[in-house]
């Protein structure tokens, strides 16, 4: 996204308020025993290019969770850090990790998780707090003497931990929020939070959930979309060239099912025991032409365009869970297939870890086109509520973002067309000008040849990273101790 993605300065005065005043306002807390406690799921959307990832970090005040926690505390929907633990939570928070020992052993989380050291510390504090809440009542200290020092709100859980640059439309967090006293209806949580959140972070919907609901472990599947144009710029020939979408679809189809994805991820040595994951859907979809869905008012339920004129595509991929950087690795390989520098069989070859036990060295795909599109839950547990006071301003805000970025993209295309015509002659200008609107004109004799760069060494011929076993053998110090602790926790929760 360009800077226009931030759009109009919604709630600008609140967002610019000095940090010290936000903190002081949360310190003057209310008498929470006078308010009901609601178990709530929030559907969170954000532009990843504007933030340092989703997960809370000690070293950054620009993560999505940092802004969300500040907003929650400013509105007094959750208690400030250091407050006594609410005794009502001690009997309702249930550790859902025990329902699936495999989840704990695998360390499964979102495939683009920010594995920074500061985040590990924060997650460790959260897990320790949950362990305390899950203990027997006889061993728990009185609430007034056990302040909650965790940076996370009570009962907090996230579904997907997206890395820096990755956006979300349908991420989900669950937590316990205060209601209105006196039997009044619950607050309009989305509208309240959106008034104080920065414009690049929005709550699109909310839902009551059962006390045992956990945004991470109650999730049935996660869906991502990686957006990319159907043409790419060939620097060697100074022209736009079409990707071979049929070959990309064939390569993506080999991802379906359960596979060992160690060659399609960045290895997390601390948490992950193995790299087997299951993919339910993997397809290349053509997006509607720019503004087509907005102009017609039709909802994009199927994610496909009504005509072949659109040049924006996406990888639509759905699975139960993903490894660190898994989707960006997959996309990097698929783009090489589309450009003709790899055969589609390279995907199945990399999935065969008996023949390819080590990962070739290759660059990740860019994080900004990646979006956590949806998190699926049991319909009986989650019924999303869309507040008109929140949804309509958000639609206006995103329409403004679309308008500004569309103009910027058109300017870049037209300026490139004119420069190309002046530099290389009028014969090349149509390839740039009409390639966006009419891909067929790009299929000329010279565009049938592969556009290879100096670094286009086939993946299977490249140097290899160390194997998982070799990396484990080289572990030492704090990483080794954390891995041993995680293995012990996994064994303790196994049935």
Coordinates of C-alpha atoms in Angstrom, one line a residue:
X1 CA 0.0 0.0 0.0
X2 CA 1.1 3.6 -0.5
X3 CA 0.8 6.2 2.1
X4 CA -2.7 6.8 0.9
X5 CA -3.6 3.6 2.7
X6 CA -3.8 5.4 5.9
X7 CA -6.6 7.5 4.3
X8 CA -8.4 10.3 6.2
X9 CA -7.2 11.0 9.7
X10 CA -10.0 9.1 11.5
X11 CA -9.9 9.8 15.2
X12 CA -6.7 11.7 14.6
X13 CA -6.9 13.7 17.8
X14 CA -7.2 10.6 19.9
X15 CA -4.4 8.8 18.0
X16 CA -2.1 11.8 18.5
X17 CA -2.7 12.0 22.2
X18 CA 0.6 11.8 24.1
X19 CA 1.4 8.3 25.3
X20 CA 1.8 9.5 28.9
X21 CA -1.8 10.6 29.0
X22 CA -3.0 7.3 27.7
X23 CA -1.2 5.5 30.4
X24 CA -2.4 7.8 33.1
X25 CA -6.0 7.4 32.0
X26 CA -5.8 3.7 32.4
X27 CA -4.4 3.9 35.9
X28 CA -7.6 5.5 37.2
X29 CA -9.6 2.3 36.9
X30 CA -13.2 1.6 37.6
X31 CA -14.8 -0.7 40.1
X32 CA -15.0 -3.7 37.9
X33 CA -17.1 -5.8 40.3
X34 CA -20.0 -3.5 39.3
X35 CA -19.8 -4.4 35.6
X36 CA -20.6 -7.7 33.9
X37 CA -17.9 -9.6 32.1
X38 CA -18.4 -10.7 28.5
X39 CA -16.4 -13.3 26.6
X40 CA -16.0 -11.7 23.2
X41 CA -14.3 -12.4 19.8
X42 CA -13.1 -9.4 17.7
X43 CA -12.6 -9.6 14.0
X44 CA -9.5 -7.4 13.3
X45 CA -8.4 -5.9 10.0
X46 CA -5.2 -3.9 9.4
X47 CA -2.7 -2.7 6.8
X48 CA 0.5 -4.6 7.6
X49 CA 2.8 -2.2 5.8
X50 CA 2.1 0.4 8.4
X51 CA 3.0 -1.7 11.4
X52 CA 5.7 -3.9 12.9
X53 CA 3.6 -7.0 12.8
X54 CA 0.7 -8.1 14.8
X55 CA 2.3 -9.5 18.0
X56 CA 3.1 -7.4 21.0
X57 CA 6.8 -6.6 21.2
X58 CA 8.7 -5.0 24.0
X59 CA 10.9 -3.0 21.6
X60 CA 8.1 -1.6 19.4
X61 CA 5.1 0.7 20.1
X62 CA 3.8 0.2 16.5
X63 CA 2.5 -3.3 16.5
X64 CA -1.2 -4.0 15.9
X65 CA -1.5 -5.5 19.4
X66 CA 0.1 -2.5 21.0
X67 CA -2.5 -0.2 19.5
X68 CA -5.3 -2.6 20.3
X69 CA -4.3 -3.0 23.9
X70 CA -3.9 0.8 24.3
X71 CA -7.4 1.3 22.9
X72 CA -8.9 -1.4 25.2
X73 CA -7.4 0.1 28.3
X74 CA -8.2 3.7 27.4
X75 CA -11.9 2.7 27.0
X76 CA -11.6 0.7 30.3
X77 CA -12.8 -2.4 28.5
X78 CA -10.0 -4.3 30.2
X79 CA -8.1 -3.5 33.4
X80 CA -4.7 -1.8 33.3
X81 CA -1.5 -3.9 33.8
X82 CA -0.8 -4.8 37.4
X83 CA -4.5 -5.0 38.3
X84 CA -5.7 -7.8 40.6
X85 CA -6.9 -10.8 38.7
X86 CA -10.6 -11.0 38.2
X87 CA -11.9 -14.1 40.2
X88 CA -14.7 -14.6 37.6
X89 CA -12.1 -15.6 35.0
X90 CA -10.4 -18.2 37.2
X91 CA -13.4 -20.6 36.7
X92 CA -14.1 -19.9 33.1
X93 CA -10.8 -19.8 31.2
X94 CA -10.1 -23.4 30.0
X95 CA -6.8 -24.5 28.5
X96 CA -7.9 -25.8 25.1
X97 CA -4.4 -26.9 24.3
X98 CA -5.2 -30.3 25.9
X99 CA -7.9 -31.1 23.3
X100 CA -5.1 -31.5 20.7
X101 CA -1.7 -32.6 21.9
X102 CA -0.5 -32.4 18.3
X103 CA -1.1 -28.6 18.3
X104 CA 1.1 -28.2 21.3
X105 CA 3.8 -30.4 20.0
X106 CA 3.9 -28.7 16.6
X107 CA 3.9 -25.2 18.0
X108 CA 1.3 -24.5 15.4
X109 CA 0.4 -20.9 14.8
X110 CA -0.1 -18.6 11.9
X111 CA 2.3 -19.2 9.0
X112 CA 3.8 -15.7 9.0
X113 CA 4.4 -15.4 12.7
X114 CA 6.9 -12.8 14.0
X115 CA 9.4 -15.0 15.8
X116 CA 11.3 -12.2 17.5
X117 CA 12.9 -12.6 20.9
X118 CA 10.7 -9.9 22.5
X119 CA 7.6 -11.7 21.3
X120 CA 8.7 -15.0 22.7
X121 CA 9.1 -13.3 26.1
X122 CA 5.6 -11.9 25.8
X123 CA 4.0 -15.2 24.8
X124 CA 5.9 -17.0 27.6
X125 CA 4.4 -14.5 30.1
X126 CA 0.9 -15.1 28.6
X127 CA 1.3 -18.9 28.9
X128 CA 2.5 -18.6 32.5
X129 CA -0.5 -16.5 33.3
X130 CA -2.8 -19.1 31.8
X131 CA -1.1 -21.8 33.8
X132 CA -1.8 -19.9 37.0
X133 CA -5.5 -19.4 36.1
X134 CA -5.8 -23.1 35.2
X135 CA -4.4 -24.2 38.6
X136 CA -6.5 -25.6 41.4
X137 CA -8.4 -23.1 43.5
X138 CA -6.7 -24.3 46.7
X139 CA -3.3 -23.4 45.3
X140 CA -4.3 -20.0 43.9
X141 CA -3.6 -16.9 46.0
X142 CA -6.5 -14.5 46.7
X143 CA -7.1 -12.2 43.7
X144 CA -6.3 -9.0 45.6
X145 CA -2.8 -10.2 46.3
X146 CA -2.0 -11.6 42.8
X147 CA -1.6 -8.7 40.3
X148 CA -1.6 -9.6 36.7
X149 CA 1.7 -8.3 35.3
X150 CA 1.1 -9.7 31.8
X151 CA 1.0 -7.2 28.9
X152 CA -2.0 -9.2 27.5
X153 CA -5.6 -8.5 28.5
X154 CA -7.4 -11.1 30.6
X155 CA -8.3 -14.3 28.6
X156 CA -6.5 -13.0 25.5
X157 CA -5.8 -15.3 22.5
X158 CA -5.0 -14.5 18.9
X159 CA -5.8 -16.7 15.9
X160 CA -3.1 -15.6 13.5
X161 CA 0.3 -13.9 14.3
X162 CA 1.1 -12.0 11.1
X163 CA 4.6 -10.8 10.4
X164 CA 5.7 -7.2 9.6
X165 CA 4.2 -6.1 6.3
X166 CA 1.4 -8.8 6.2
X167 CA -2.2 -7.5 6.3
X168 CA -5.4 -9.0 7.6
X169 CA -9.1 -8.8 6.7
X170 CA -10.4 -11.5 9.0
X171 CA -7.9 -12.1 11.8
X172 CA -9.5 -12.8 15.2
X173 CA -8.7 -12.3 18.9
X174 CA -10.7 -13.4 21.9
X175 CA -10.7 -11.9 25.3
X176 CA -12.9 -10.9 28.3
X177 CA -14.4 -7.4 28.1
X178 CA -16.5 -5.4 30.5
X179 CA -20.1 -4.8 29.7
X180 CA -22.5 -2.1 30.8
X181 CA -23.9 -2.2 34.3
X182 CA -27.5 -2.0 35.3
X183 CA -28.7 -4.6 32.8
X184 CA -28.0 -2.3 29.8
X185 CA -27.1 -3.8 26.4
X186 CA -23.5 -4.6 25.7
X187 CA -21.4 -1.8 24.3
X188 CA -21.0 -1.5 20.5
X189 CA -17.4 -2.8 20.8
X190 CA -16.4 -2.2 17.2
X191 CA -17.6 1.4 17.0
X192 CA -16.0 2.2 20.4
X193 CA -12.6 0.8 19.5
X194 CA -12.5 2.2 16.0
X195 CA -12.9 5.7 17.4
X196 CA -9.6 5.5 19.2
X197 CA -7.6 3.0 17.1
X198 CA -5.3 4.3 14.3
X199 CA -7.0 4.4 10.9
X200 CA -4.8 1.4 9.7
X201 CA -6.3 -0.9 12.4
X202 CA -10.0 -1.6 12.5
X203 CA -12.4 -3.9 14.3
X204 CA -14.9 -5.0 11.5
X205 CA -17.1 -7.2 13.7
X206 CA -17.5 -8.8 17.1
X207 CA -19.3 -11.7 18.7
X208 CA -20.2 -13.2 22.0
X209 CA -18.4 -16.5 22.5
X210 CA -18.6 -19.3 25.0
X211 CA -16.2 -19.0 28.0
X212 CA -14.1 -21.9 26.7
X213 CA -13.6 -20.3 23.3
X214 CA -10.0 -19.6 22.3
X215 CA -9.2 -17.7 19.1
X216 CA -6.2 -19.9 18.3
X217 CA -7.3 -23.4 19.2
X218 CA -11.0 -23.0 18.3
X219 CA -10.1 -22.0 14.8
X220 CA -11.0 -24.7 12.2
X221 CA -9.1 -23.2 9.3
X222 CA -7.2 -20.2 8.2
X223 CA -7.4 -18.7 4.7
X224 CA -4.8 -16.5 3.1
X225 CA -4.6 -14.6 -0.1
X226 CA -1.4 -13.5 -1.9
X227 CA -2.1 -10.9 -4.5
X228 CA 0.0 -10.5 -7.6
X229 CA -0.3 -9.1 -11.2
X230 CA -0.7 -11.5 -14.1
X231 CA 2.2 -9.9 -15.9
X232 CA 5.7 -9.1 -14.7
X233 CA 8.4 -6.7 -15.9
X234 CA 11.2 -8.3 -17.9
X235 CA 14.2 -6.0 -17.5
X236 CA 16.2 -7.9 -20.1
X237 CA 13.6 -7.1 -22.8
X238 CA 12.0 -4.0 -21.5
X239 CA 8.5 -5.3 -21.7
X240 CA 5.7 -6.7 -19.7
X241 CA 5.4 -10.5 -20.0
X242 CA 2.5 -12.7 -18.9
X243 CA 2.9 -15.3 -16.2
X244 CA 1.9 -18.9 -17.2
X245 CA -1.1 -19.1 -14.9
X246 CA -2.0 -22.6 -16.0
X247 CA 1.3 -23.9 -14.9
X248 CA 1.1 -22.1 -11.6
X249 CA -2.3 -23.6 -11.0
X250 CA -1.0 -27.1 -11.7
X251 CA 1.9 -26.5 -9.3
X252 CA -0.4 -25.2 -6.6
X253 CA -2.6 -28.2 -6.9
X254 CA 0.2 -30.5 -5.8
X255 CA 0.2 -28.7 -2.4
X256 CA -3.2 -30.2 -1.5
X257 CA -3.3 -32.7 1.3
X258 CA -0.8 -33.5 4.1
X259 CA 2.8 -32.9 3.3
X260 CA 6.1 -32.2 4.9
X261 CA 6.7 -28.5 4.2
X262 CA 10.2 -28.1 5.5
X263 CA 11.4 -26.9 2.1
X264 CA 8.7 -24.2 2.1
X265 CA 9.3 -22.5 5.4
X266 CA 11.8 -20.8 7.8
X267 CA 12.5 -23.4 10.4
X268 CA 11.4 -22.6 13.9
X269 CA 13.8 -24.7 16.0
X270 CA 12.4 -23.7 19.4
X271 CA 8.7 -24.7 18.9
X272 CA 8.3 -27.0 16.0
X273 CA 8.8 -30.8 16.2
X274 CA 7.9 -31.6 12.6
X275 CA 6.7 -29.9 9.4
X276 CA 3.7 -31.8 8.3
X277 CA 0.7 -29.6 7.6
X278 CA -2.5 -30.1 5.7
X279 CA -3.7 -27.8 2.9
X280 CA -7.4 -27.9 2.0
X281 CA -7.5 -25.4 -0.9
X282 CA -4.8 -24.0 -3.1
X283 CA -5.7 -22.2 -6.3
X284 CA -4.9 -19.3 -8.5
X285 CA -7.8 -16.9 -8.8
X286 CA -8.4 -14.0 -11.1
X287 CA -9.6 -10.9 -9.2
X288 CA -12.4 -8.6 -10.5
X289 CA -11.2 -5.7 -12.6
X290 CA -10.3 -2.7 -10.5
X291 CA -13.4 -1.3 -8.9
X292 CA -15.7 -3.8 -10.6
X293 CA -17.2 -5.3 -7.4
X294 CA -17.5 -1.8 -5.8
X295 CA -19.2 -0.3 -8.9
X296 CA -21.7 -3.1 -9.2
X297 CA -22.3 -3.6 -5.5
X298 CA -21.8 -7.4 -5.9
X299 CA -20.1 -9.2 -3.1
X300 CA -17.0 -11.2 -4.2
X301 CA -18.0 -14.5 -2.6
X302 CA -16.3 -16.7 -5.0
X303 CA -13.2 -14.6 -5.4
X304 CA -13.2 -14.8 -9.2
X305 CA -13.6 -12.2 -12.0
X306 CA -16.5 -12.2 -14.4
X307 CA -14.2 -11.5 -17.4
X308 CA -10.6 -12.1 -18.4
X309 CA -9.8 -8.4 -18.6
X310 CA -8.5 -8.2 -15.1
X311 CA -4.8 -8.5 -14.5
X312 CA -4.8 -8.9 -10.8
X313 CA -4.5 -12.5 -9.5
X314 CA -4.2 -14.1 -6.1
X315 CA -3.1 -17.4 -4.6
X316 CA -6.0 -18.5 -2.5
X317 CA -4.8 -21.0 0.1
X318 CA -6.6 -22.6 3.1
X319 CA -5.3 -24.9 5.7
X320 CA -5.6 -25.8 9.4
X321 CA -2.3 -24.1 10.3
X322 CA 0.8 -22.8 8.6
X323 CA 4.5 -22.8 9.3
X324 CA 6.7 -19.7 9.7
X325 CA 6.9 -18.0 6.2
X326 CA 5.3 -21.0 4.6
X327 CA 3.0 -19.0 2.2
X328 CA 5.7 -16.6 1.2
X329 CA 8.0 -19.5 0.4
X330 CA 5.3 -21.2 -1.6
X331 CA 4.5 -18.0 -3.5
X332 CA 8.2 -17.5 -4.3
X333 CA 8.4 -20.9 -6.0
X334 CA 5.1 -20.5 -7.8
X335 CA 6.2 -17.1 -9.3
X336 CA 9.3 -18.8 -10.6
X337 CA 7.1 -21.5 -12.2
X338 CA 4.9 -18.7 -13.8
X339 CA 7.9 -17.0 -15.2
X340 CA 9.1 -20.1 -16.9
X341 CA 12.4 -20.5 -14.9
X342 CA 11.1 -23.6 -13.1
X343 CA 9.0 -26.6 -14.2
X344 CA 5.8 -27.1 -12.2
X345 CA 7.2 -30.4 -11.0
X346 CA 9.6 -28.5 -8.8
X347 CA 6.8 -28.2 -6.1
X348 CA 6.3 -32.0 -5.9
X349 CA 10.1 -32.5 -5.9
X350 CA 10.5 -30.1 -2.9
X351 CA 7.7 -31.9 -1.1
X352 CA 9.5 -35.2 -1.4
X353 CA 11.8 -34.8 1.6
X354 CA 13.3 -38.2 1.2
X355 CA 14.8 -37.0 -2.1
X356 CA 15.2 -33.4 -1.1
X357 CA 15.9 -33.4 2.7
X358 CA 17.4 -29.9 2.7
X359 CA 15.9 -26.6 1.6
X360 CA 17.5 -24.8 -1.4
X361 CA 18.5 -21.2 -0.7
X362 CA 16.0 -18.8 -2.3
X363 CA 14.4 -15.4 -1.4
X364 CA 11.0 -15.1 0.1
X365 CA 8.1 -13.4 -1.7
X366 CA 7.4 -9.9 -0.6
X367 CA 5.2 -9.7 2.6
X368 CA 3.0 -6.8 1.6
X369 CA 0.7 -8.6 -0.9
X370 CA -0.1 -11.3 1.7
X371 CA -3.4 -11.0 3.6
X372 CA -4.9 -13.2 6.3
X373 CA -8.2 -13.3 4.6
X374 CA -10.4 -15.3 7.0
X375 CA -10.4 -17.5 10.1
X376 CA -13.1 -20.1 10.2
X377 CA -14.9 -21.1 13.5
X378 CA -17.9 -23.2 14.4
X379 CA -21.0 -21.3 13.6
X380 CA -22.5 -22.2 16.9
X381 CA -19.6 -20.5 18.7
X382 CA -19.3 -17.3 16.7
X383 CA -22.0 -15.1 15.2
X384 CA -20.4 -11.9 13.9
X385 CA -22.2 -8.6 14.6
X386 CA -21.5 -5.7 12.2
X387 CA -22.2 -2.3 13.8
X388 CA -23.6 0.3 11.3
X389 CA -21.8 3.1 13.1
X390 CA -18.6 1.2 12.5
X391 CA -19.1 -0.5 9.1
X392 CA -20.2 2.4 7.1
X393 CA -17.4 4.8 8.0
X394 CA -14.9 2.0 7.3
X395 CA -16.4 1.3 3.9
X396 CA -15.9 5.0 3.1
X397 CA -12.4 5.0 4.4
X398 CA -11.4 1.9 2.3
X399 CA -13.1 3.5 -0.8
X400 CA -10.9 6.5 -0.3
X401 CA -7.8 4.2 -0.1
X402 CA -8.9 2.4 -3.3
X403 CA -9.4 5.7 -5.2
X404 CA -6.0 7.1 -4.2
X405 CA -4.0 3.9 -4.8
X406 CA -5.8 3.3 -8.2
X407 CA -4.8 6.8 -9.3
X408 CA -1.2 6.2 -8.2
X409 CA -1.1 2.8 -10.0
X410 CA -2.5 4.4 -13.2
X411 CA 0.0 7.2 -13.0
X412 CA 2.9 4.8 -12.7
X413 CA 1.7 2.7 -15.6
X414 CA 1.1 5.7 -17.9
X415 CA 4.4 7.4 -17.0
X416 CA 6.3 4.1 -17.7
X417 CA 4.5 3.7 -21.0
X418 CA 5.6 7.2 -22.2
X419 CA 9.2 6.7 -20.9
X420 CA 9.5 3.3 -22.6
X421 CA 8.2 4.8 -25.9
X422 CA 10.8 7.6 -25.8
X423 CA 13.6 5.3 -24.7
X424 CA 13.1 2.2 -26.9
X425 CA 10.9 3.4 -29.7
X426 CA 7.2 3.3 -30.4
X427 CA 7.2 -0.4 -31.2
X428 CA 7.5 -1.3 -27.6
X429 CA 5.0 1.1 -26.2
X430 CA 1.9 -1.0 -27.0
X431 CA 3.4 -3.8 -25.0
X432 CA 3.4 -1.7 -21.9
X433 CA 0.2 0.3 -22.6
X434 CA -2.0 -2.5 -23.8
X435 CA -0.5 -5.3 -21.8
X436 CA -2.5 -4.3 -18.7
X437 CA -5.8 -4.2 -20.6
X438 CA -5.2 -6.8 -23.3
X439 CA -2.7 -9.6 -22.4
X440 CA -3.1 -11.2 -25.8
X441 CA -1.0 -8.5 -27.4
X442 CA 2.0 -9.5 -25.4
X443 CA 2.2 -12.9 -27.0
X444 CA 4.6 -12.0 -29.7
X445 CA 7.4 -14.0 -31.1
X446 CA 10.0 -12.6 -28.8
X447 CA 7.8 -12.9 -25.8
X448 CA 7.6 -16.7 -26.2
X449 CA 11.2 -16.9 -25.0
X450 CA 12.0 -17.2 -21.3
X451 CA 13.0 -14.0 -19.6
X452 CA 15.9 -15.3 -17.4
X453 CA 18.0 -13.1 -15.2
X454 CA 21.6 -13.8 -14.1
X455 CA 20.4 -15.2 -10.7
X456 CA 17.9 -17.7 -12.2
X457 CA 19.7 -20.8 -11.2
X458 CA 17.2 -23.7 -10.9
X459 CA 16.2 -24.3 -7.3
X460 CA 17.3 -28.0 -7.2
X461 CA 20.7 -26.9 -8.4
X462 CA 21.2 -24.3 -5.7
X463 CA 23.2 -24.4 -2.4
X464 CA 21.3 -25.9 0.5
X465 CA 20.6 -24.8 4.0
X466 CA 21.5 -27.1 6.9
X467 CA 19.1 -29.9 7.6
X468 CA 16.7 -29.7 10.6
X469 CA 18.7 -32.3 12.4
X470 CA 22.0 -30.4 11.8
X471 CA 20.5 -27.2 13.1
X472 CA 19.2 -29.0 16.2
X473 CA 22.6 -30.4 16.9
X474 CA 24.1 -26.9 16.7
X475 CA 21.6 -25.4 19.1
X476 CA 22.9 -24.2 22.5
X477 CA 22.2 -21.7 25.2
X478 CA 18.8 -20.1 25.6
X479 CA 17.3 -21.5 22.4
X480 CA 18.2 -25.0 23.5
X481 CA 16.6 -24.5 26.9
X482 CA 13.4 -23.0 25.4
X483 CA 13.1 -26.0 23.1
X484 CA 13.5 -28.4 25.9
X485 CA 10.9 -26.6 27.9
X486 CA 8.5 -26.7 25.0
X487 CA 9.0 -30.4 24.5
X488 CA 8.4 -31.0 28.2
X489 CA 5.2 -29.0 28.1
X490 CA 4.0 -30.9 25.0
X491 CA 4.7 -34.2 26.8
X492 CA 2.8 -33.0 29.9
X493 CA -0.3 -32.1 28.0
X494 CA -0.4 -35.2 25.8
X495 CA -3.3 -37.6 26.6

